[in-house]
């Protein structure tokens, strides 16, 4: 009997130290930045304890539970629920890890908006605040900014709060935490769907700059560059137009990617200088001159230009266009 007991001890001899070493051998090693599966172990007033297979239950504070504001942990987590968690920090002095759901949501939100930008998608979002520079919205939970120059409305910015706007992406930069959008581009794109080069539209002068006039055509703005006002030389657009003047203009370029519409009255002149000498005649003959313009453009595209020449749309200086877009 004594022999058997001694044999058993020698065979099984397994101390607490041996057991801890065995646990360490099979213990998972967790590092900040890892995404792991975890089960809600206990709900706390301002957080929750999560079992992720570590020696000590990990902790997720309420501020890390969502990309959006959370007032109570039960809004996001339920007891015994299993889901993914992001390891935010290494073990503290008690051997406890800190977790985050918000970080996972941020990563996936940036991935989603990058994809939307690649697709040149139009998104909609409600303005939740404004500042001196523009308006603030949320896209996929991320805070986005609409510069004032890209808000296409005559309303005061403060009146935009609560309004749902169509938007296009201008800049998506996760490293700099910059998400910049354009309301103007979205409206121009929508308007462009019903417009075409060579079409005559009626608009009103919204603003005048040294390089041209901005013309409102049905809620979106096009640029009538100084070089496209008349065949005759013009010193300044202020000598030709006043704000709120109603005009007939022809579309000579549609740039959906940049949200720009280029216009011309020069191409509608029956005779050079008519925009300065007889504007009413230009508007009376606008559709007729536009039809000739389209015919000549079509003939040139087919390689059979007709004898009478027509001025091609001006190639505007890139720096000038950028300035126009910023001031629009």
mmCIF file of C-alpha atoms in Angstrom:
data_model
loop_
_atom_site.group_PDB
_atom_site.id
_atom_site.type_symbol
_atom_site.label_atom_id
_atom_site.label_comp_id
_atom_site.label_asym_id
_atom_site.label_seq_id
_atom_site.Cartn_x
_atom_site.Cartn_y
_atom_site.Cartn_z
ATOM 1 C CA UNK A 1 0.000 0.000 0.000
ATOM 2 C CA UNK A 2 2.819 2.324 0.911
ATOM 3 C CA UNK A 3 4.653 1.386 -2.273
ATOM 4 C CA UNK A 4 1.609 2.216 -4.394
ATOM 5 C CA UNK A 5 1.213 5.639 -2.797
ATOM 6 C CA UNK A 6 4.852 6.494 -3.366
ATOM 7 C CA UNK A 7 4.584 5.335 -6.998
ATOM 8 C CA UNK A 8 1.475 7.452 -7.511
ATOM 9 C CA UNK A 9 3.185 10.550 -6.138
ATOM 10 C CA UNK A 10 6.189 10.041 -8.340
ATOM 11 C CA UNK A 11 3.999 9.484 -11.428
ATOM 12 C CA UNK A 12 1.518 12.352 -10.963
ATOM 13 C CA UNK A 13 3.751 14.779 -9.006
ATOM 14 C CA UNK A 14 2.171 18.065 -10.279
ATOM 15 C CA UNK A 15 2.606 21.184 -8.119
ATOM 16 C CA UNK A 16 0.793 24.546 -8.281
ATOM 17 C CA UNK A 17 3.906 26.004 -9.859
ATOM 18 C CA UNK A 18 3.752 23.386 -12.600
ATOM 19 C CA UNK A 19 0.106 24.201 -13.214
ATOM 20 C CA UNK A 20 0.803 27.942 -13.554
ATOM 21 C CA UNK A 21 3.622 27.226 -15.981
ATOM 22 C CA UNK A 22 1.255 25.104 -18.051
ATOM 23 C CA UNK A 23 -1.305 27.908 -18.112
ATOM 24 C CA UNK A 24 1.370 30.360 -19.191
ATOM 25 C CA UNK A 25 2.372 27.995 -21.968
ATOM 26 C CA UNK A 26 -1.137 28.021 -23.443
ATOM 27 C CA UNK A 27 -2.063 31.570 -22.483
ATOM 28 C CA UNK A 28 -2.881 33.940 -25.333
ATOM 29 C CA UNK A 29 -0.657 36.984 -25.664
ATOM 30 C CA UNK A 30 -2.664 40.131 -26.366
ATOM 31 C CA UNK A 31 -1.222 43.355 -27.770
ATOM 32 C CA UNK A 32 -2.686 46.831 -28.326
ATOM 33 C CA UNK A 33 -4.133 47.009 -31.837
ATOM 34 C CA UNK A 34 -5.332 43.396 -31.858
ATOM 35 C CA UNK A 35 -8.982 42.680 -32.619
ATOM 36 C CA UNK A 36 -10.316 39.799 -30.534
ATOM 37 C CA UNK A 37 -13.603 38.060 -29.805
ATOM 38 C CA UNK A 38 -14.983 38.588 -26.327
ATOM 39 C CA UNK A 39 -18.077 37.827 -24.274
ATOM 40 C CA UNK A 40 -19.730 40.337 -21.958
ATOM 41 C CA UNK A 41 -18.970 39.014 -18.479
ATOM 42 C CA UNK A 42 -20.473 41.744 -16.302
ATOM 43 C CA UNK A 43 -22.232 45.058 -16.937
ATOM 44 C CA UNK A 44 -20.926 48.000 -14.919
ATOM 45 C CA UNK A 45 -22.437 51.497 -14.390
ATOM 46 C CA UNK A 46 -19.857 53.160 -16.703
ATOM 47 C CA UNK A 47 -18.529 50.214 -18.649
ATOM 48 C CA UNK A 48 -18.421 46.434 -18.882
ATOM 49 C CA UNK A 49 -16.122 43.519 -18.074
ATOM 50 C CA UNK A 50 -15.312 41.346 -21.085
ATOM 51 C CA UNK A 51 -13.974 37.787 -21.151
ATOM 52 C CA UNK A 52 -11.468 37.524 -23.993
ATOM 53 C CA UNK A 53 -9.617 34.463 -22.675
ATOM 54 C CA UNK A 54 -7.044 36.389 -20.674
ATOM 55 C CA UNK A 55 -6.276 35.641 -17.015
ATOM 56 C CA UNK A 56 -8.229 38.756 -15.973
ATOM 57 C CA UNK A 57 -11.456 40.047 -17.483
ATOM 58 C CA UNK A 58 -10.781 43.037 -19.762
ATOM 59 C CA UNK A 59 -12.622 46.340 -19.335
ATOM 60 C CA UNK A 60 -14.379 48.595 -21.842
ATOM 61 C CA UNK A 61 -15.292 52.090 -20.610
ATOM 62 C CA UNK A 62 -18.531 53.664 -21.812
ATOM 63 C CA UNK A 63 -16.712 56.290 -23.919
ATOM 64 C CA UNK A 64 -15.142 53.479 -25.981
ATOM 65 C CA UNK A 65 -18.409 51.666 -26.697
ATOM 66 C CA UNK A 66 -19.420 53.532 -29.853
ATOM 67 C CA UNK A 67 -18.427 56.150 -32.369
ATOM 68 C CA UNK A 68 -21.626 57.907 -31.266
ATOM 69 C CA UNK A 69 -22.547 59.226 -27.824
ATOM 70 C CA UNK A 70 -23.579 56.512 -25.339
ATOM 71 C CA UNK A 71 -25.331 57.357 -22.062
ATOM 72 C CA UNK A 72 -25.767 53.815 -20.764
ATOM 73 C CA UNK A 73 -23.727 50.656 -21.528
ATOM 74 C CA UNK A 74 -26.941 48.703 -22.152
ATOM 75 C CA UNK A 75 -27.497 50.806 -25.290
ATOM 76 C CA UNK A 76 -24.611 48.912 -26.887
ATOM 77 C CA UNK A 77 -23.919 45.701 -24.953
ATOM 78 C CA UNK A 78 -25.994 42.933 -23.403
ATOM 79 C CA UNK A 79 -24.930 40.325 -20.815
ATOM 80 C CA UNK A 80 -23.394 37.192 -22.395
ATOM 81 C CA UNK A 81 -23.193 38.867 -25.813
ATOM 82 C CA UNK A 82 -20.167 37.881 -27.902
ATOM 83 C CA UNK A 83 -18.624 40.302 -30.390
ATOM 84 C CA UNK A 84 -15.346 41.819 -31.592
ATOM 85 C CA UNK A 85 -13.279 44.199 -29.488
ATOM 86 C CA UNK A 86 -10.178 46.281 -30.198
ATOM 87 C CA UNK A 87 -7.395 46.069 -27.595
ATOM 88 C CA UNK A 88 -6.762 49.713 -26.761
ATOM 89 C CA UNK A 89 -4.084 49.518 -24.080
ATOM 90 C CA UNK A 90 -1.729 46.979 -22.589
ATOM 91 C CA UNK A 91 -2.306 45.406 -19.184
ATOM 92 C CA UNK A 92 -2.413 47.763 -16.210
ATOM 93 C CA UNK A 93 -0.907 46.978 -12.811
ATOM 94 C CA UNK A 94 -3.828 44.617 -12.129
ATOM 95 C CA UNK A 95 -3.210 42.720 -15.357
ATOM 96 C CA UNK A 96 -6.352 44.159 -16.984
ATOM 97 C CA UNK A 97 -6.607 45.160 -20.649
ATOM 98 C CA UNK A 98 -8.707 48.095 -21.899
ATOM 99 C CA UNK A 99 -10.941 47.449 -24.911
ATOM 100 C CA UNK A 100 -12.732 49.567 -27.503
ATOM 101 C CA UNK A 101 -15.590 49.145 -29.959
ATOM 102 C CA UNK A 102 -15.337 52.768 -31.054
ATOM 103 C CA UNK A 103 -11.908 52.192 -32.601
ATOM 104 C CA UNK A 104 -13.244 49.337 -34.748
ATOM 105 C CA UNK A 105 -16.143 51.522 -35.880
ATOM 106 C CA UNK A 106 -13.725 54.328 -36.797
ATOM 107 C CA UNK A 107 -11.532 51.993 -38.827
ATOM 108 C CA UNK A 108 -14.497 50.617 -40.733
ATOM 109 C CA UNK A 109 -16.063 54.058 -41.181
ATOM 110 C CA UNK A 110 -12.889 55.418 -42.807
ATOM 111 C CA UNK A 111 -12.704 52.334 -45.000
ATOM 112 C CA UNK A 112 -16.304 52.917 -46.050
ATOM 113 C CA UNK A 113 -15.893 56.629 -46.876
ATOM 114 C CA UNK A 114 -12.725 55.877 -48.868
ATOM 115 C CA UNK A 115 -14.769 53.423 -50.908
ATOM 116 C CA UNK A 116 -17.558 55.972 -51.366
ATOM 117 C CA UNK A 117 -15.015 58.541 -52.544
ATOM 118 C CA UNK A 118 -13.553 56.035 -55.010
ATOM 119 C CA UNK A 119 -17.060 55.440 -56.372
ATOM 120 C CA UNK A 120 -17.638 59.244 -56.502
ATOM 121 C CA UNK A 121 -20.858 58.556 -54.613
ATOM 122 C CA UNK A 122 -23.332 61.207 -53.501
ATOM 123 C CA UNK A 123 -24.261 60.882 -49.831
ATOM 124 C CA UNK A 124 -26.824 62.685 -47.699
ATOM 125 C CA UNK A 125 -26.355 64.027 -44.189
ATOM 126 C CA UNK A 126 -27.979 66.457 -41.797
ATOM 127 C CA UNK A 127 -26.112 69.573 -40.686
ATOM 128 C CA UNK A 128 -25.659 69.467 -36.901
ATOM 129 C CA UNK A 129 -23.640 72.669 -36.440
ATOM 130 C CA UNK A 130 -22.081 75.600 -38.279
ATOM 131 C CA UNK A 131 -19.026 77.784 -37.706
ATOM 132 C CA UNK A 132 -17.314 80.705 -39.403
ATOM 133 C CA UNK A 133 -15.770 78.440 -42.012
ATOM 134 C CA UNK A 134 -18.765 76.322 -42.986
ATOM 135 C CA UNK A 135 -21.019 73.526 -41.737
ATOM 136 C CA UNK A 136 -20.541 70.235 -39.862
ATOM 137 C CA UNK A 137 -22.165 66.899 -40.722
ATOM 138 C CA UNK A 138 -21.654 63.222 -39.878
ATOM 139 C CA UNK A 139 -20.885 60.610 -42.527
ATOM 140 C CA UNK A 140 -20.788 56.968 -41.366
ATOM 141 C CA UNK A 141 -20.411 58.373 -37.845
ATOM 142 C CA UNK A 142 -17.381 60.501 -38.786
ATOM 143 C CA UNK A 143 -17.422 64.276 -38.461
ATOM 144 C CA UNK A 144 -17.296 65.957 -41.853
ATOM 145 C CA UNK A 145 -16.821 69.593 -42.833
ATOM 146 C CA UNK A 146 -18.444 71.542 -45.685
ATOM 147 C CA UNK A 147 -16.457 74.731 -46.491
ATOM 148 C CA UNK A 148 -18.573 77.836 -46.927
ATOM 149 C CA UNK A 149 -17.482 78.071 -50.574
ATOM 150 C CA UNK A 150 -19.037 74.639 -51.170
ATOM 151 C CA UNK A 151 -22.432 75.397 -49.631
ATOM 152 C CA UNK A 152 -24.751 76.166 -52.537
ATOM 153 C CA UNK A 153 -27.605 78.024 -50.910
ATOM 154 C CA UNK A 154 -28.599 81.613 -50.281
ATOM 155 C CA UNK A 155 -29.754 80.819 -46.779
ATOM 156 C CA UNK A 156 -27.730 81.937 -43.783
ATOM 157 C CA UNK A 157 -25.449 79.143 -42.599
ATOM 158 C CA UNK A 158 -27.139 79.109 -39.201
ATOM 159 C CA UNK A 159 -30.438 78.194 -40.895
ATOM 160 C CA UNK A 160 -28.869 75.031 -42.348
ATOM 161 C CA UNK A 161 -28.808 73.242 -38.973
ATOM 162 C CA UNK A 162 -31.151 70.267 -39.199
ATOM 163 C CA UNK A 163 -31.293 70.345 -43.007
ATOM 164 C CA UNK A 164 -30.506 67.180 -44.966
ATOM 165 C CA UNK A 165 -28.044 67.933 -47.786
ATOM 166 C CA UNK A 166 -26.722 65.932 -50.755
ATOM 167 C CA UNK A 167 -22.918 65.879 -50.622
ATOM 168 C CA UNK A 168 -19.881 64.826 -52.645
ATOM 169 C CA UNK A 169 -16.444 64.005 -51.232
ATOM 170 C CA UNK A 170 -13.612 66.510 -51.645
ATOM 171 C CA UNK A 171 -11.016 65.053 -49.255
ATOM 172 C CA UNK A 172 -10.799 61.811 -47.256
ATOM 173 C CA UNK A 173 -7.642 61.703 -45.123
ATOM 174 C CA UNK A 174 -7.709 59.378 -42.125
ATOM 175 C CA UNK A 175 -4.140 60.242 -41.051
ATOM 176 C CA UNK A 176 -5.036 63.927 -40.712
ATOM 177 C CA UNK A 177 -8.585 63.189 -39.600
ATOM 178 C CA UNK A 178 -9.915 65.329 -42.467
ATOM 179 C CA UNK A 179 -13.238 64.597 -44.120
ATOM 180 C CA UNK A 180 -14.225 67.473 -46.419
ATOM 181 C CA UNK A 181 -17.405 67.519 -48.501
ATOM 182 C CA UNK A 182 -19.158 69.679 -51.075
ATOM 183 C CA UNK A 183 -22.828 70.533 -51.312
ATOM 184 C CA UNK A 184 -22.204 72.586 -54.444
ATOM 185 C CA UNK A 185 -20.634 69.669 -56.321
ATOM 186 C CA UNK A 186 -23.586 67.423 -55.514
ATOM 187 C CA UNK A 187 -26.068 70.009 -56.797
ATOM 188 C CA UNK A 188 -24.016 70.737 -59.904
ATOM 189 C CA UNK A 189 -23.804 67.020 -60.699
ATOM 190 C CA UNK A 190 -27.559 66.644 -60.301
ATOM 191 C CA UNK A 191 -28.175 69.711 -62.443
ATOM 192 C CA UNK A 192 -25.667 68.491 -65.031
ATOM 193 C CA UNK A 193 -27.781 65.421 -65.632
ATOM 194 C CA UNK A 194 -30.266 67.714 -67.396
ATOM 195 C CA UNK A 195 -27.688 69.911 -69.132
ATOM 196 C CA UNK A 196 -25.461 69.531 -72.181
ATOM 197 C CA UNK A 197 -22.768 71.491 -73.952
ATOM 198 C CA UNK A 198 -24.292 73.859 -76.517
ATOM 199 C CA UNK A 199 -27.532 74.289 -74.561
ATOM 200 C CA UNK A 200 -28.929 77.791 -73.974
ATOM 201 C CA UNK A 201 -30.172 78.484 -70.451
ATOM 202 C CA UNK A 202 -31.541 81.526 -68.675
ATOM 203 C CA UNK A 203 -29.737 82.709 -65.569
ATOM 204 C CA UNK A 204 -29.179 85.713 -63.369
ATOM 205 C CA UNK A 205 -25.925 87.378 -62.352
ATOM 206 C CA UNK A 206 -25.134 86.294 -58.791
ATOM 207 C CA UNK A 207 -21.719 87.889 -58.418
ATOM 208 C CA UNK A 208 -19.108 89.768 -60.438
ATOM 209 C CA UNK A 209 -15.343 89.329 -60.180
ATOM 210 C CA UNK A 210 -12.464 90.817 -62.202
ATOM 211 C CA UNK A 211 -12.182 87.544 -64.152
ATOM 212 C CA UNK A 212 -15.879 87.017 -64.890
ATOM 213 C CA UNK A 213 -19.428 86.744 -63.617
ATOM 214 C CA UNK A 214 -21.114 83.943 -61.682
ATOM 215 C CA UNK A 215 -24.469 83.093 -63.199
ATOM 216 C CA UNK A 216 -27.191 81.297 -61.245
ATOM 217 C CA UNK A 217 -28.901 78.754 -63.501
ATOM 218 C CA UNK A 218 -31.645 77.006 -61.631
ATOM 219 C CA UNK A 219 -29.952 76.852 -58.236
ATOM 220 C CA UNK A 220 -26.402 76.102 -59.363
ATOM 221 C CA UNK A 221 -23.699 78.540 -60.385
ATOM 222 C CA UNK A 222 -21.770 78.700 -63.644
ATOM 223 C CA UNK A 223 -18.826 80.920 -64.554
ATOM 224 C CA UNK A 224 -19.078 83.317 -67.468
ATOM 225 C CA UNK A 225 -15.378 84.076 -67.878
ATOM 226 C CA UNK A 226 -14.395 87.551 -69.096
ATOM 227 C CA UNK A 227 -12.956 85.995 -72.272
ATOM 228 C CA UNK A 228 -16.355 84.433 -73.050
ATOM 229 C CA UNK A 229 -18.506 87.562 -72.704
ATOM 230 C CA UNK A 230 -17.835 89.065 -76.139
ATOM 231 C CA UNK A 231 -15.570 88.895 -79.176
ATOM 232 C CA UNK A 232 -14.700 92.537 -78.444
ATOM 233 C CA UNK A 233 -12.208 93.356 -75.705
ATOM 234 C CA UNK A 234 -13.620 93.968 -72.220
ATOM 235 C CA UNK A 235 -11.646 95.651 -69.446
ATOM 236 C CA UNK A 236 -13.843 94.405 -66.620
ATOM 237 C CA UNK A 237 -17.149 92.467 -66.330
ATOM 238 C CA UNK A 238 -18.440 95.279 -64.099
ATOM 239 C CA UNK A 239 -18.680 97.463 -67.214
ATOM 240 C CA UNK A 240 -21.073 94.958 -68.825
ATOM 241 C CA UNK A 241 -23.209 93.448 -66.050
ATOM 242 C CA UNK A 242 -24.904 94.299 -62.795
ATOM 243 C CA UNK A 243 -25.841 91.844 -60.058
ATOM 244 C CA UNK A 244 -29.327 90.374 -60.701
ATOM 245 C CA UNK A 245 -29.167 91.021 -64.468
ATOM 246 C CA UNK A 246 -31.047 88.275 -66.326
ATOM 247 C CA UNK A 247 -29.089 86.692 -69.179
ATOM 248 C CA UNK A 248 -29.247 84.013 -71.812
ATOM 249 C CA UNK A 249 -26.028 82.035 -71.751
ATOM 250 C CA UNK A 250 -24.753 78.957 -73.540
ATOM 251 C CA UNK A 251 -23.046 76.061 -71.775
ATOM 252 C CA UNK A 252 -19.589 75.426 -73.230
ATOM 253 C CA UNK A 253 -18.191 72.993 -70.663
ATOM 254 C CA UNK A 254 -19.481 70.674 -67.929
ATOM 255 C CA UNK A 255 -16.912 69.387 -65.438
ATOM 256 C CA UNK A 256 -18.782 67.049 -63.103
ATOM 257 C CA UNK A 257 -15.635 65.969 -61.261
ATOM 258 C CA UNK A 258 -14.831 69.528 -60.197
ATOM 259 C CA UNK A 259 -18.436 70.690 -60.037
ATOM 260 C CA UNK A 260 -17.906 73.462 -62.605
ATOM 261 C CA UNK A 261 -20.132 74.807 -65.349
ATOM 262 C CA UNK A 262 -18.533 77.138 -67.907
ATOM 263 C CA UNK A 263 -20.766 79.549 -69.830
ATOM 264 C CA UNK A 264 -20.537 81.856 -72.829
ATOM 265 C CA UNK A 265 -22.424 84.777 -74.370
ATOM 266 C CA UNK A 266 -19.606 85.405 -76.855
ATOM 267 C CA UNK A 267 -20.606 82.309 -78.849
ATOM 268 C CA UNK A 268 -24.166 83.710 -79.124
ATOM 269 C CA UNK A 269 -23.176 86.998 -80.776
ATOM 270 C CA UNK A 270 -24.509 87.310 -84.348
ATOM 271 C CA UNK A 271 -21.772 89.904 -84.903
ATOM 272 C CA UNK A 272 -18.625 90.520 -82.882
ATOM 273 C CA UNK A 273 -19.302 92.988 -80.062
ATOM 274 C CA UNK A 274 -23.100 92.587 -80.031
ATOM 275 C CA UNK A 275 -23.085 91.809 -76.271
ATOM 276 C CA UNK A 276 -21.769 95.335 -75.753
ATOM 277 C CA UNK A 277 -23.793 97.096 -78.439
ATOM 278 C CA UNK A 278 -27.072 95.185 -78.767
ATOM 279 C CA UNK A 279 -27.618 92.683 -75.970
ATOM 280 C CA UNK A 280 -31.310 92.211 -76.814
ATOM 281 C CA UNK A 281 -30.394 91.007 -80.313
ATOM 282 C CA UNK A 282 -27.969 88.468 -78.823
ATOM 283 C CA UNK A 283 -30.733 87.061 -76.616
ATOM 284 C CA UNK A 284 -33.234 87.091 -79.494
ATOM 285 C CA UNK A 285 -30.867 85.100 -81.720
ATOM 286 C CA UNK A 286 -29.448 82.932 -78.907
ATOM 287 C CA UNK A 287 -31.107 79.614 -79.869
ATOM 288 C CA UNK A 288 -30.296 80.144 -83.537
ATOM 289 C CA UNK A 289 -26.618 80.866 -82.819
ATOM 290 C CA UNK A 290 -26.434 77.947 -80.385
ATOM 291 C CA UNK A 291 -27.791 75.603 -83.047
ATOM 292 C CA UNK A 292 -25.034 76.760 -85.411
ATOM 293 C CA UNK A 293 -22.479 76.268 -82.655
ATOM 294 C CA UNK A 294 -23.649 72.697 -82.030
ATOM 295 C CA UNK A 295 -23.643 71.938 -85.754
ATOM 296 C CA UNK A 296 -20.082 73.170 -86.123
ATOM 297 C CA UNK A 297 -18.895 71.295 -83.041
ATOM 298 C CA UNK A 298 -20.531 68.128 -84.369
ATOM 299 C CA UNK A 299 -18.952 68.595 -87.794
ATOM 300 C CA UNK A 300 -15.511 69.168 -86.276
ATOM 301 C CA UNK A 301 -15.894 66.088 -84.088
ATOM 302 C CA UNK A 302 -16.669 64.069 -87.227
ATOM 303 C CA UNK A 303 -13.658 65.537 -89.009
ATOM 304 C CA UNK A 304 -15.659 67.530 -91.537
ATOM 305 C CA UNK A 305 -15.492 71.155 -90.383
ATOM 306 C CA UNK A 306 -17.588 73.594 -92.376
ATOM 307 C CA UNK A 307 -16.126 76.768 -93.813
ATOM 308 C CA UNK A 308 -17.384 79.364 -91.370
ATOM 309 C CA UNK A 309 -15.171 79.328 -88.315
ATOM 310 C CA UNK A 310 -16.304 79.500 -84.726
ATOM 311 C CA UNK A 311 -14.236 80.284 -81.700
ATOM 312 C CA UNK A 312 -13.542 77.283 -79.550
ATOM 313 C CA UNK A 313 -14.248 77.645 -75.816
ATOM 314 C CA UNK A 314 -11.438 79.418 -74.037
ATOM 315 C CA UNK A 315 -8.944 77.320 -72.097
ATOM 316 C CA UNK A 316 -9.056 79.072 -68.746
ATOM 317 C CA UNK A 317 -5.943 79.363 -66.651
ATOM 318 C CA UNK A 318 -5.885 76.622 -63.969
ATOM 319 C CA UNK A 319 -4.954 79.062 -61.217
ATOM 320 C CA UNK A 320 -7.785 81.357 -62.252
ATOM 321 C CA UNK A 321 -10.265 78.467 -62.192
ATOM 322 C CA UNK A 322 -9.143 77.481 -58.706
ATOM 323 C CA UNK A 323 -9.627 81.050 -57.532
ATOM 324 C CA UNK A 324 -13.079 81.146 -59.099
ATOM 325 C CA UNK A 325 -14.098 77.920 -57.389
ATOM 326 C CA UNK A 326 -12.892 79.183 -54.014
ATOM 327 C CA UNK A 327 -14.725 82.499 -54.294
ATOM 328 C CA UNK A 328 -17.928 81.071 -55.749
#
